[in-house]
Amino acid sequence: MKPPTPTSYLLLAPLAIILLVFVLRPPSRASSDGLGALCARRAGFADVAVAPPAEASPSPSEPTQPEPDFSLLVGVLTMPSRRERRDIVRMAYALQPPAARARVDVRFVFCSVTDPVDAALLAVEARRHGDVVVLDCAENMNDGKTYAYLSSVPRLFASRPYDYVMKTDDDTYLRVAALAEELRGRPREDVYLGYGYAMGGQPMPFMHGMGYVVSWDVASWVAGADEILARNDTLGPEDLMVGKWLNLAGRGRNRYDLKPRMYDLSWDMDNFRPDTVAVHMLKDNRRWAAAFRYFNVTAGIEPSDLYHLP
């Protein structure tokens, strides 16, 4: 056989480079619609990162996971500056045991990010974690952010709706499996669940803003309820406003009060409960550490010569 010439090596070089590109960098998969971060430039939303690649299909030898009984979207309302808090909250959810036979997705919810530094750092978070949702609204707490969230969810996740939608805060420790068990036997429609308040003799006119759940149909109603905007009922304490919307419209009639399993942490941090669904007012790292110790989140750490922790 005639030995290859230098010219033939030059002709083969481009082909070799192309092969290396496809071997070392496989083609990207399509992003999942409704899982992970939402795709950029959805109607009514600012730019957000594309979701991480979908999980590969299980091999025939792997056991098939049973279909979930229901699904829950947990929207954690937060702000760009609270990066350390989000890291803590992400760990809090990642280290919990999964909810049995339930699909639970946790997303961090922002309004429009105008500061270029915040935008760059949040883009890194979105790329790394795939759990960022950016709403087209001015950042606020009681001036319409909750309305923007609830009214946008049905459109954003229309291709894969949830049975329930939750709004919660970034100073709330939610025990997902416990909440899932509370929801498992509940109706799938007209639900309003949380820490209920009773005022003026009316039972549970609204749920505490630490965290509450509505069924998908209630969120869909909010999305189309022009009367909320006509009354300017998006401004004011958000938990009171949500209760007002539902009360005036006769919505959320299946109401469930989870007190005392949902509660505010006391000043002395001595009122944790073993049957907790959610504990609120974790405003600093000391309180988060107390919660992690109480619920044995730190108990599973493996001994190592690389660290010595009390």
CSV table of C-alpha atoms in Angstrom, one decimal:
chain,number,residue,atom,x,y,z
A,1,MET,CA,0.0,0.0,0.0
A,2,LYS,CA,1.3,3.4,-0.9
A,3,PRO,CA,2.2,5.4,2.2
A,4,PRO,CA,0.2,8.6,2.9
A,5,THR,CA,1.6,11.8,1.7
A,6,PRO,CA,1.8,15.1,3.6
A,7,THR,CA,-0.9,16.4,1.2
A,8,SER,CA,-3.3,13.6,2.3
A,9,TYR,CA,-2.8,14.4,6.0
A,10,LEU,CA,-3.8,18.0,5.2
A,11,LEU,CA,-7.0,16.8,3.5
A,12,LEU,CA,-7.9,14.5,6.5
A,13,ALA,CA,-7.3,17.2,9.1
A,14,PRO,CA,-10.6,19.0,8.8
A,15,LEU,CA,-12.5,15.7,8.9
A,16,ALA,CA,-10.7,14.8,12.1
A,17,ILE,CA,-11.6,18.1,13.7
A,18,ILE,CA,-15.3,17.7,12.9
A,19,LEU,CA,-15.3,14.2,14.3
A,20,LEU,CA,-13.6,15.4,17.5
A,21,VAL,CA,-16.2,18.2,17.9
A,22,PHE,CA,-19.1,15.7,17.8
A,23,VAL,CA,-17.5,13.1,20.0
A,24,LEU,CA,-16.3,15.5,22.7
A,25,ARG,CA,-19.4,17.8,22.6
A,26,PRO,CA,-22.6,15.9,22.0
A,27,PRO,CA,-25.5,17.9,20.4
A,28,SER,CA,-27.6,19.8,22.9
A,29,ARG,CA,-31.0,18.5,23.8
A,30,ALA,CA,-34.1,20.7,23.6
A,31,SER,CA,-35.0,22.4,26.9
A,32,SER,CA,-38.0,21.1,28.9
A,33,ASP,CA,-41.1,23.3,28.8
A,34,GLY,CA,-42.3,23.7,32.4
A,35,LEU,CA,-39.3,22.0,34.1
A,36,GLY,CA,-36.3,23.9,35.3
A,37,ALA,CA,-36.1,27.6,34.3
A,38,LEU,CA,-38.5,28.8,31.7
A,39,CYS,CA,-37.4,29.6,28.2
A,40,ALA,CA,-36.5,33.1,27.3
A,41,ARG,CA,-39.0,35.7,26.0
A,42,ARG,CA,-42.2,34.1,26.9
A,43,ALA,CA,-45.2,36.4,26.6
A,44,GLY,CA,-45.4,38.8,29.5
A,45,PHE,CA,-42.0,37.7,30.9
A,46,ALA,CA,-38.6,39.1,30.9
A,47,ASP,CA,-35.6,37.1,29.7
A,48,VAL,CA,-34.8,34.0,31.8
A,49,ALA,CA,-32.4,31.2,31.2
A,50,VAL,CA,-33.1,28.1,29.3
A,51,ALA,CA,-33.8,25.0,31.3
A,52,PRO,CA,-31.1,22.4,31.8
A,53,PRO,CA,-31.1,19.3,29.5
A,54,ALA,CA,-33.8,16.9,30.0
A,55,GLU,CA,-32.9,13.7,31.8
A,56,ALA,CA,-32.0,10.8,29.6
A,57,SER,CA,-34.5,8.0,29.2
A,58,PRO,CA,-34.0,5.1,31.6
A,59,SER,CA,-32.5,2.0,30.2
A,60,PRO,CA,-34.7,-1.1,30.0
A,61,SER,CA,-32.9,-2.6,33.0
A,62,GLU,CA,-33.8,0.4,35.3
A,63,PRO,CA,-37.1,0.2,37.3
A,64,THR,CA,-39.9,2.4,36.0
A,65,GLN,CA,-41.0,5.1,38.4
A,66,PRO,CA,-44.7,5.1,39.2
A,67,GLU,CA,-46.8,7.9,37.9
A,68,PRO,CA,-47.2,10.7,40.5
A,69,ASP,CA,-50.6,11.0,42.2
A,70,PHE,CA,-50.5,14.8,41.8
A,71,SER,CA,-48.1,17.7,41.0
A,72,LEU,CA,-47.2,20.9,42.9
A,73,LEU,CA,-45.4,24.0,41.8
A,74,VAL,CA,-43.7,25.9,44.7
A,75,GLY,CA,-42.8,29.5,43.9
A,76,VAL,CA,-40.4,31.0,46.4
A,77,LEU,CA,-40.7,34.8,46.1
A,78,THR,CA,-37.3,36.4,46.6
A,79,MET,CA,-35.1,39.2,45.4
A,80,PRO,CA,-31.8,39.3,43.5
A,81,SER,CA,-29.7,40.6,46.5
A,82,ARG,CA,-30.6,37.5,48.6
A,83,ARG,CA,-28.2,35.1,47.0
A,84,GLU,CA,-26.9,33.6,50.2
A,85,ARG,CA,-30.5,33.0,51.4
A,86,ARG,CA,-31.3,31.2,48.1
A,87,ASP,CA,-28.2,29.0,48.5
A,88,ILE,CA,-29.5,28.0,51.9
A,89,VAL,CA,-33.1,27.4,50.7
A,90,ARG,CA,-31.8,25.3,47.8
A,91,MET,CA,-29.9,23.1,50.2
A,92,ALA,CA,-32.9,22.9,52.4
A,93,TYR,CA,-35.0,21.4,49.6
A,94,ALA,CA,-32.2,19.3,48.0
A,95,LEU,CA,-31.4,17.5,51.2
A,96,GLN,CA,-35.0,16.6,52.0
A,97,PRO,CA,-36.4,13.1,51.2
A,98,PRO,CA,-38.6,13.2,48.1
A,99,ALA,CA,-42.3,13.4,48.4
A,100,ALA,CA,-43.8,10.0,47.6
A,101,ARG,CA,-45.7,9.7,44.4
A,102,ALA,CA,-45.8,13.5,43.8
A,103,ARG,CA,-44.1,15.8,41.3
A,104,VAL,CA,-42.9,18.8,43.2
A,105,ASP,CA,-41.0,21.6,41.4
A,106,VAL,CA,-39.4,24.5,43.3
A,107,ARG,CA,-38.8,27.8,41.5
A,108,PHE,CA,-37.4,31.1,42.7
A,109,VAL,CA,-39.5,34.0,41.5
A,110,PHE,CA,-38.3,37.5,40.8
A,111,CYS,CA,-39.6,40.7,39.1
A,112,SER,CA,-37.6,42.4,36.4
A,113,VAL,CA,-33.9,42.6,37.1
A,114,THR,CA,-32.6,46.0,36.2
A,115,ASP,CA,-29.2,46.2,37.8
A,116,PRO,CA,-26.6,44.8,35.4
A,117,VAL,CA,-24.6,43.2,38.2
A,118,ASP,CA,-27.6,41.4,39.6
A,119,ALA,CA,-28.6,40.4,36.1
A,120,ALA,CA,-25.2,38.8,35.4
A,121,LEU,CA,-25.1,36.9,38.7
A,122,LEU,CA,-28.7,35.8,38.4
A,123,ALA,CA,-28.0,34.5,34.9
A,124,VAL,CA,-25.2,32.4,36.4
A,125,GLU,CA,-27.7,31.0,39.0
A,126,ALA,CA,-30.3,30.3,36.3
A,127,ARG,CA,-27.7,28.5,34.2
A,128,ARG,CA,-26.4,26.5,37.1
A,129,HIS,CA,-29.6,25.6,38.8
A,130,GLY,CA,-32.4,26.0,36.2
A,131,ASP,CA,-34.9,27.2,38.8
A,132,VAL,CA,-35.3,30.9,38.1
A,133,VAL,CA,-38.5,32.6,36.9
A,134,VAL,CA,-38.3,36.4,36.1
A,135,LEU,CA,-41.7,38.2,36.0
A,136,ASP,CA,-42.3,41.3,34.0
A,137,CYS,CA,-43.0,43.6,37.0
A,138,ALA,CA,-41.2,46.0,39.2
A,139,GLU,CA,-39.6,44.3,42.2
A,140,ASN,CA,-41.9,44.6,45.3
A,141,MET,CA,-43.5,42.7,48.1
A,142,ASN,CA,-47.0,44.1,48.5
A,143,ASP,CA,-47.5,46.0,45.2
A,144,GLY,CA,-48.6,43.2,42.9
A,145,LYS,CA,-45.8,40.6,42.7
A,146,THR,CA,-48.0,37.8,44.0
A,147,TYR,CA,-50.7,38.7,41.5
A,148,ALA,CA,-48.0,38.7,38.7
A,149,TYR,CA,-46.9,35.2,39.9
A,150,LEU,CA,-50.3,33.6,40.2
A,151,SER,CA,-51.7,35.1,37.1
A,152,SER,CA,-48.8,34.1,35.0
A,153,VAL,CA,-48.3,30.5,36.1
A,154,PRO,CA,-51.3,29.1,34.0
A,155,ARG,CA,-49.8,30.5,30.8
A,156,LEU,CA,-46.2,29.6,31.6
A,157,PHE,CA,-46.9,26.0,32.4
A,158,ALA,CA,-49.8,25.5,30.1
A,159,SER,CA,-48.1,22.6,28.4
A,160,ARG,CA,-47.7,20.7,31.6
A,161,PRO,CA,-50.2,22.0,34.2
A,162,TYR,CA,-49.8,21.4,38.0
A,163,ASP,CA,-52.6,20.3,40.3
A,164,TYR,CA,-51.6,22.8,42.9
A,165,VAL,CA,-49.6,26.1,42.9
A,166,MET,CA,-47.9,27.4,46.0
A,167,LYS,CA,-46.6,30.8,46.9
A,168,THR,CA,-44.1,31.0,49.7
A,169,ASP,CA,-41.3,33.2,51.0
A,170,ASP,CA,-37.6,32.7,51.2
A,171,ASP,CA,-37.7,32.8,55.0
A,172,THR,CA,-39.9,29.8,55.2
A,173,TYR,CA,-38.7,26.2,55.6
A,174,LEU,CA,-41.2,24.0,53.9
A,175,ARG,CA,-41.1,20.3,54.5
A,176,VAL,CA,-42.2,19.1,51.1
A,177,ALA,CA,-43.1,15.5,52.0
A,178,ALA,CA,-45.3,16.6,54.9
A,179,LEU,CA,-47.1,19.1,52.6
A,180,ALA,CA,-47.5,16.5,49.9
A,181,GLU,CA,-49.2,14.1,52.4
A,182,GLU,CA,-51.6,16.9,53.4
A,183,LEU,CA,-52.5,17.5,49.8
A,184,ARG,CA,-52.7,13.8,48.7
A,185,GLY,CA,-56.3,13.3,49.9
A,186,ARG,CA,-57.6,16.8,49.1
A,187,PRO,CA,-59.8,17.8,46.2
A,188,ARG,CA,-58.0,18.9,43.0
A,189,GLU,CA,-60.3,21.9,42.5
A,190,ASP,CA,-61.3,25.1,44.3
A,191,VAL,CA,-58.6,24.6,47.0
A,192,TYR,CA,-57.1,27.2,49.3
A,193,LEU,CA,-54.8,25.8,51.9
A,194,GLY,CA,-52.3,27.3,54.4
A,195,TYR,CA,-52.1,28.9,57.8
A,196,GLY,CA,-55.6,30.3,58.1
A,197,TYR,CA,-56.7,33.5,59.8
A,198,ALA,CA,-60.2,34.1,61.2
A,199,MET,CA,-61.4,37.7,61.3
A,200,GLY,CA,-64.7,39.3,62.1
A,201,GLY,CA,-66.4,36.0,62.7
A,202,GLN,CA,-65.6,34.8,59.1
A,203,PRO,CA,-63.7,31.5,59.1
A,204,MET,CA,-60.4,31.7,57.4
A,205,PRO,CA,-60.9,34.8,55.2
A,206,PHE,CA,-57.2,34.6,54.1
A,207,MET,CA,-54.1,32.5,54.5
A,208,HIS,CA,-50.8,33.8,56.1
A,209,GLY,CA,-48.3,34.9,53.5
A,210,MET,CA,-45.6,32.5,54.8
A,211,GLY,CA,-47.0,30.0,52.3
A,212,TYR,CA,-50.3,29.0,50.8
A,213,VAL,CA,-51.5,26.6,48.2
A,214,VAL,CA,-54.3,27.1,45.6
A,215,SER,CA,-55.5,24.6,43.1
A,216,TRP,CA,-54.7,25.1,39.4
A,217,ASP,CA,-58.2,26.2,38.6
A,218,VAL,CA,-58.0,29.0,41.2
A,219,ALA,CA,-54.7,30.2,39.7
A,220,SER,CA,-56.4,30.1,36.2
A,221,TRP,CA,-59.3,32.1,37.5
A,222,VAL,CA,-56.8,34.8,38.9
A,223,ALA,CA,-55.2,34.9,35.5
A,224,GLY,CA,-58.5,35.9,33.8
A,225,ALA,CA,-60.1,37.9,36.6
A,226,ASP,CA,-60.2,41.5,35.2
A,227,GLU,CA,-62.1,42.7,38.2
A,228,ILE,CA,-58.9,42.3,40.4
A,229,LEU,CA,-57.1,44.9,38.3
A,230,ALA,CA,-60.3,47.0,37.9
A,231,ARG,CA,-60.5,47.3,41.7
A,232,ASN,CA,-56.8,48.0,42.0
A,233,ASP,CA,-56.7,45.0,44.3
A,234,THR,CA,-53.1,44.1,43.6
A,235,LEU,CA,-51.8,46.7,46.0
A,236,GLY,CA,-51.6,46.0,49.7
A,237,PRO,CA,-50.6,43.1,52.0
A,238,GLU,CA,-50.5,40.3,49.5
A,239,ASP,CA,-52.0,37.6,51.7
A,240,LEU,CA,-54.9,39.8,52.6
A,241,MET,CA,-55.4,40.7,48.9
A,242,VAL,CA,-55.4,37.1,47.8
A,243,GLY,CA,-58.1,36.2,50.4
A,244,LYS,CA,-60.1,39.2,49.3
A,245,TRP,CA,-60.1,38.1,45.6
A,246,LEU,CA,-61.3,34.7,46.5
A,247,ASN,CA,-63.9,35.8,49.0
A,248,LEU,CA,-65.5,38.3,46.7
A,249,ALA,CA,-65.6,35.8,43.8
A,250,GLY,CA,-66.7,32.8,45.9
A,251,ARG,CA,-63.5,30.9,45.0
A,252,GLY,CA,-61.3,28.6,47.0
A,253,ARG,CA,-64.2,27.2,48.9
A,254,ASN,CA,-62.3,24.0,49.9
A,255,ARG,CA,-60.3,25.7,52.6
A,256,TYR,CA,-57.8,23.9,54.9
A,257,ASP,CA,-56.1,25.4,57.9
A,258,LEU,CA,-52.8,23.8,58.7
A,259,LYS,CA,-52.2,25.5,62.0
A,260,PRO,CA,-50.4,24.6,64.2
A,261,ARG,CA,-48.3,22.6,61.7
A,262,MET,CA,-47.5,25.9,59.9
A,263,TYR,CA,-46.3,28.6,62.3
A,264,ASP,CA,-43.9,31.4,62.9
A,265,LEU,CA,-40.7,30.6,64.8
A,266,SER,CA,-40.6,32.3,68.2
A,267,TRP,CA,-38.0,34.8,69.4
A,268,ASP,CA,-36.4,32.1,71.5
A,269,MET,CA,-36.5,29.5,68.7
A,270,ASP,CA,-38.0,26.9,71.1
A,271,ASN,CA,-41.3,26.2,69.4
A,272,PHE,CA,-40.3,23.8,66.6
A,273,ARG,CA,-42.7,20.9,66.1
A,274,PRO,CA,-41.8,17.3,64.9
A,275,ASP,CA,-44.9,17.4,62.6
A,276,THR,CA,-44.0,20.7,61.0
A,277,VAL,CA,-45.3,21.4,57.5
A,278,ALA,CA,-43.7,24.9,57.3
A,279,VAL,CA,-41.9,27.2,59.7
A,280,HIS,CA,-41.6,30.9,59.0
A,281,MET,CA,-39.5,33.8,60.1
A,282,LEU,CA,-36.1,32.2,59.4
A,283,LYS,CA,-34.7,35.7,58.9
A,284,ASP,CA,-31.0,35.0,59.5
A,285,ASN,CA,-28.4,32.2,59.3
A,286,ARG,CA,-28.7,31.5,63.0
A,287,ARG,CA,-32.4,30.6,62.6
A,288,TRP,CA,-31.8,28.5,59.6
A,289,ALA,CA,-29.0,26.6,61.5
A,290,ALA,CA,-31.5,26.0,64.3
A,291,ALA,CA,-34.0,24.6,61.9
A,292,PHE,CA,-31.5,22.3,60.3
A,293,ARG,CA,-30.3,21.0,63.6
A,294,TYR,CA,-33.9,20.4,64.9
A,295,PHE,CA,-34.9,18.5,61.7
A,296,ASN,CA,-31.6,16.5,61.6
A,297,VAL,CA,-30.6,17.9,58.3
A,298,THR,CA,-27.0,17.9,59.5
A,299,ALA,CA,-27.1,14.4,60.9
A,300,GLY,CA,-26.3,12.6,57.7
A,301,ILE,CA,-22.8,14.1,57.2
A,302,GLU,CA,-20.1,11.5,56.8
A,303,PRO,CA,-17.1,11.5,59.1
A,304,SER,CA,-13.9,12.7,57.4
A,305,ASP,CA,-10.4,13.9,58.2
A,306,LEU,CA,-11.1,16.9,56.0
A,307,TYR,CA,-13.4,18.6,58.4
A,308,HIS,CA,-14.3,18.6,62.1
A,309,LEU,CA,-17.7,19.9,62.8
A,310,PRO,CA,-19.4,20.1,66.3
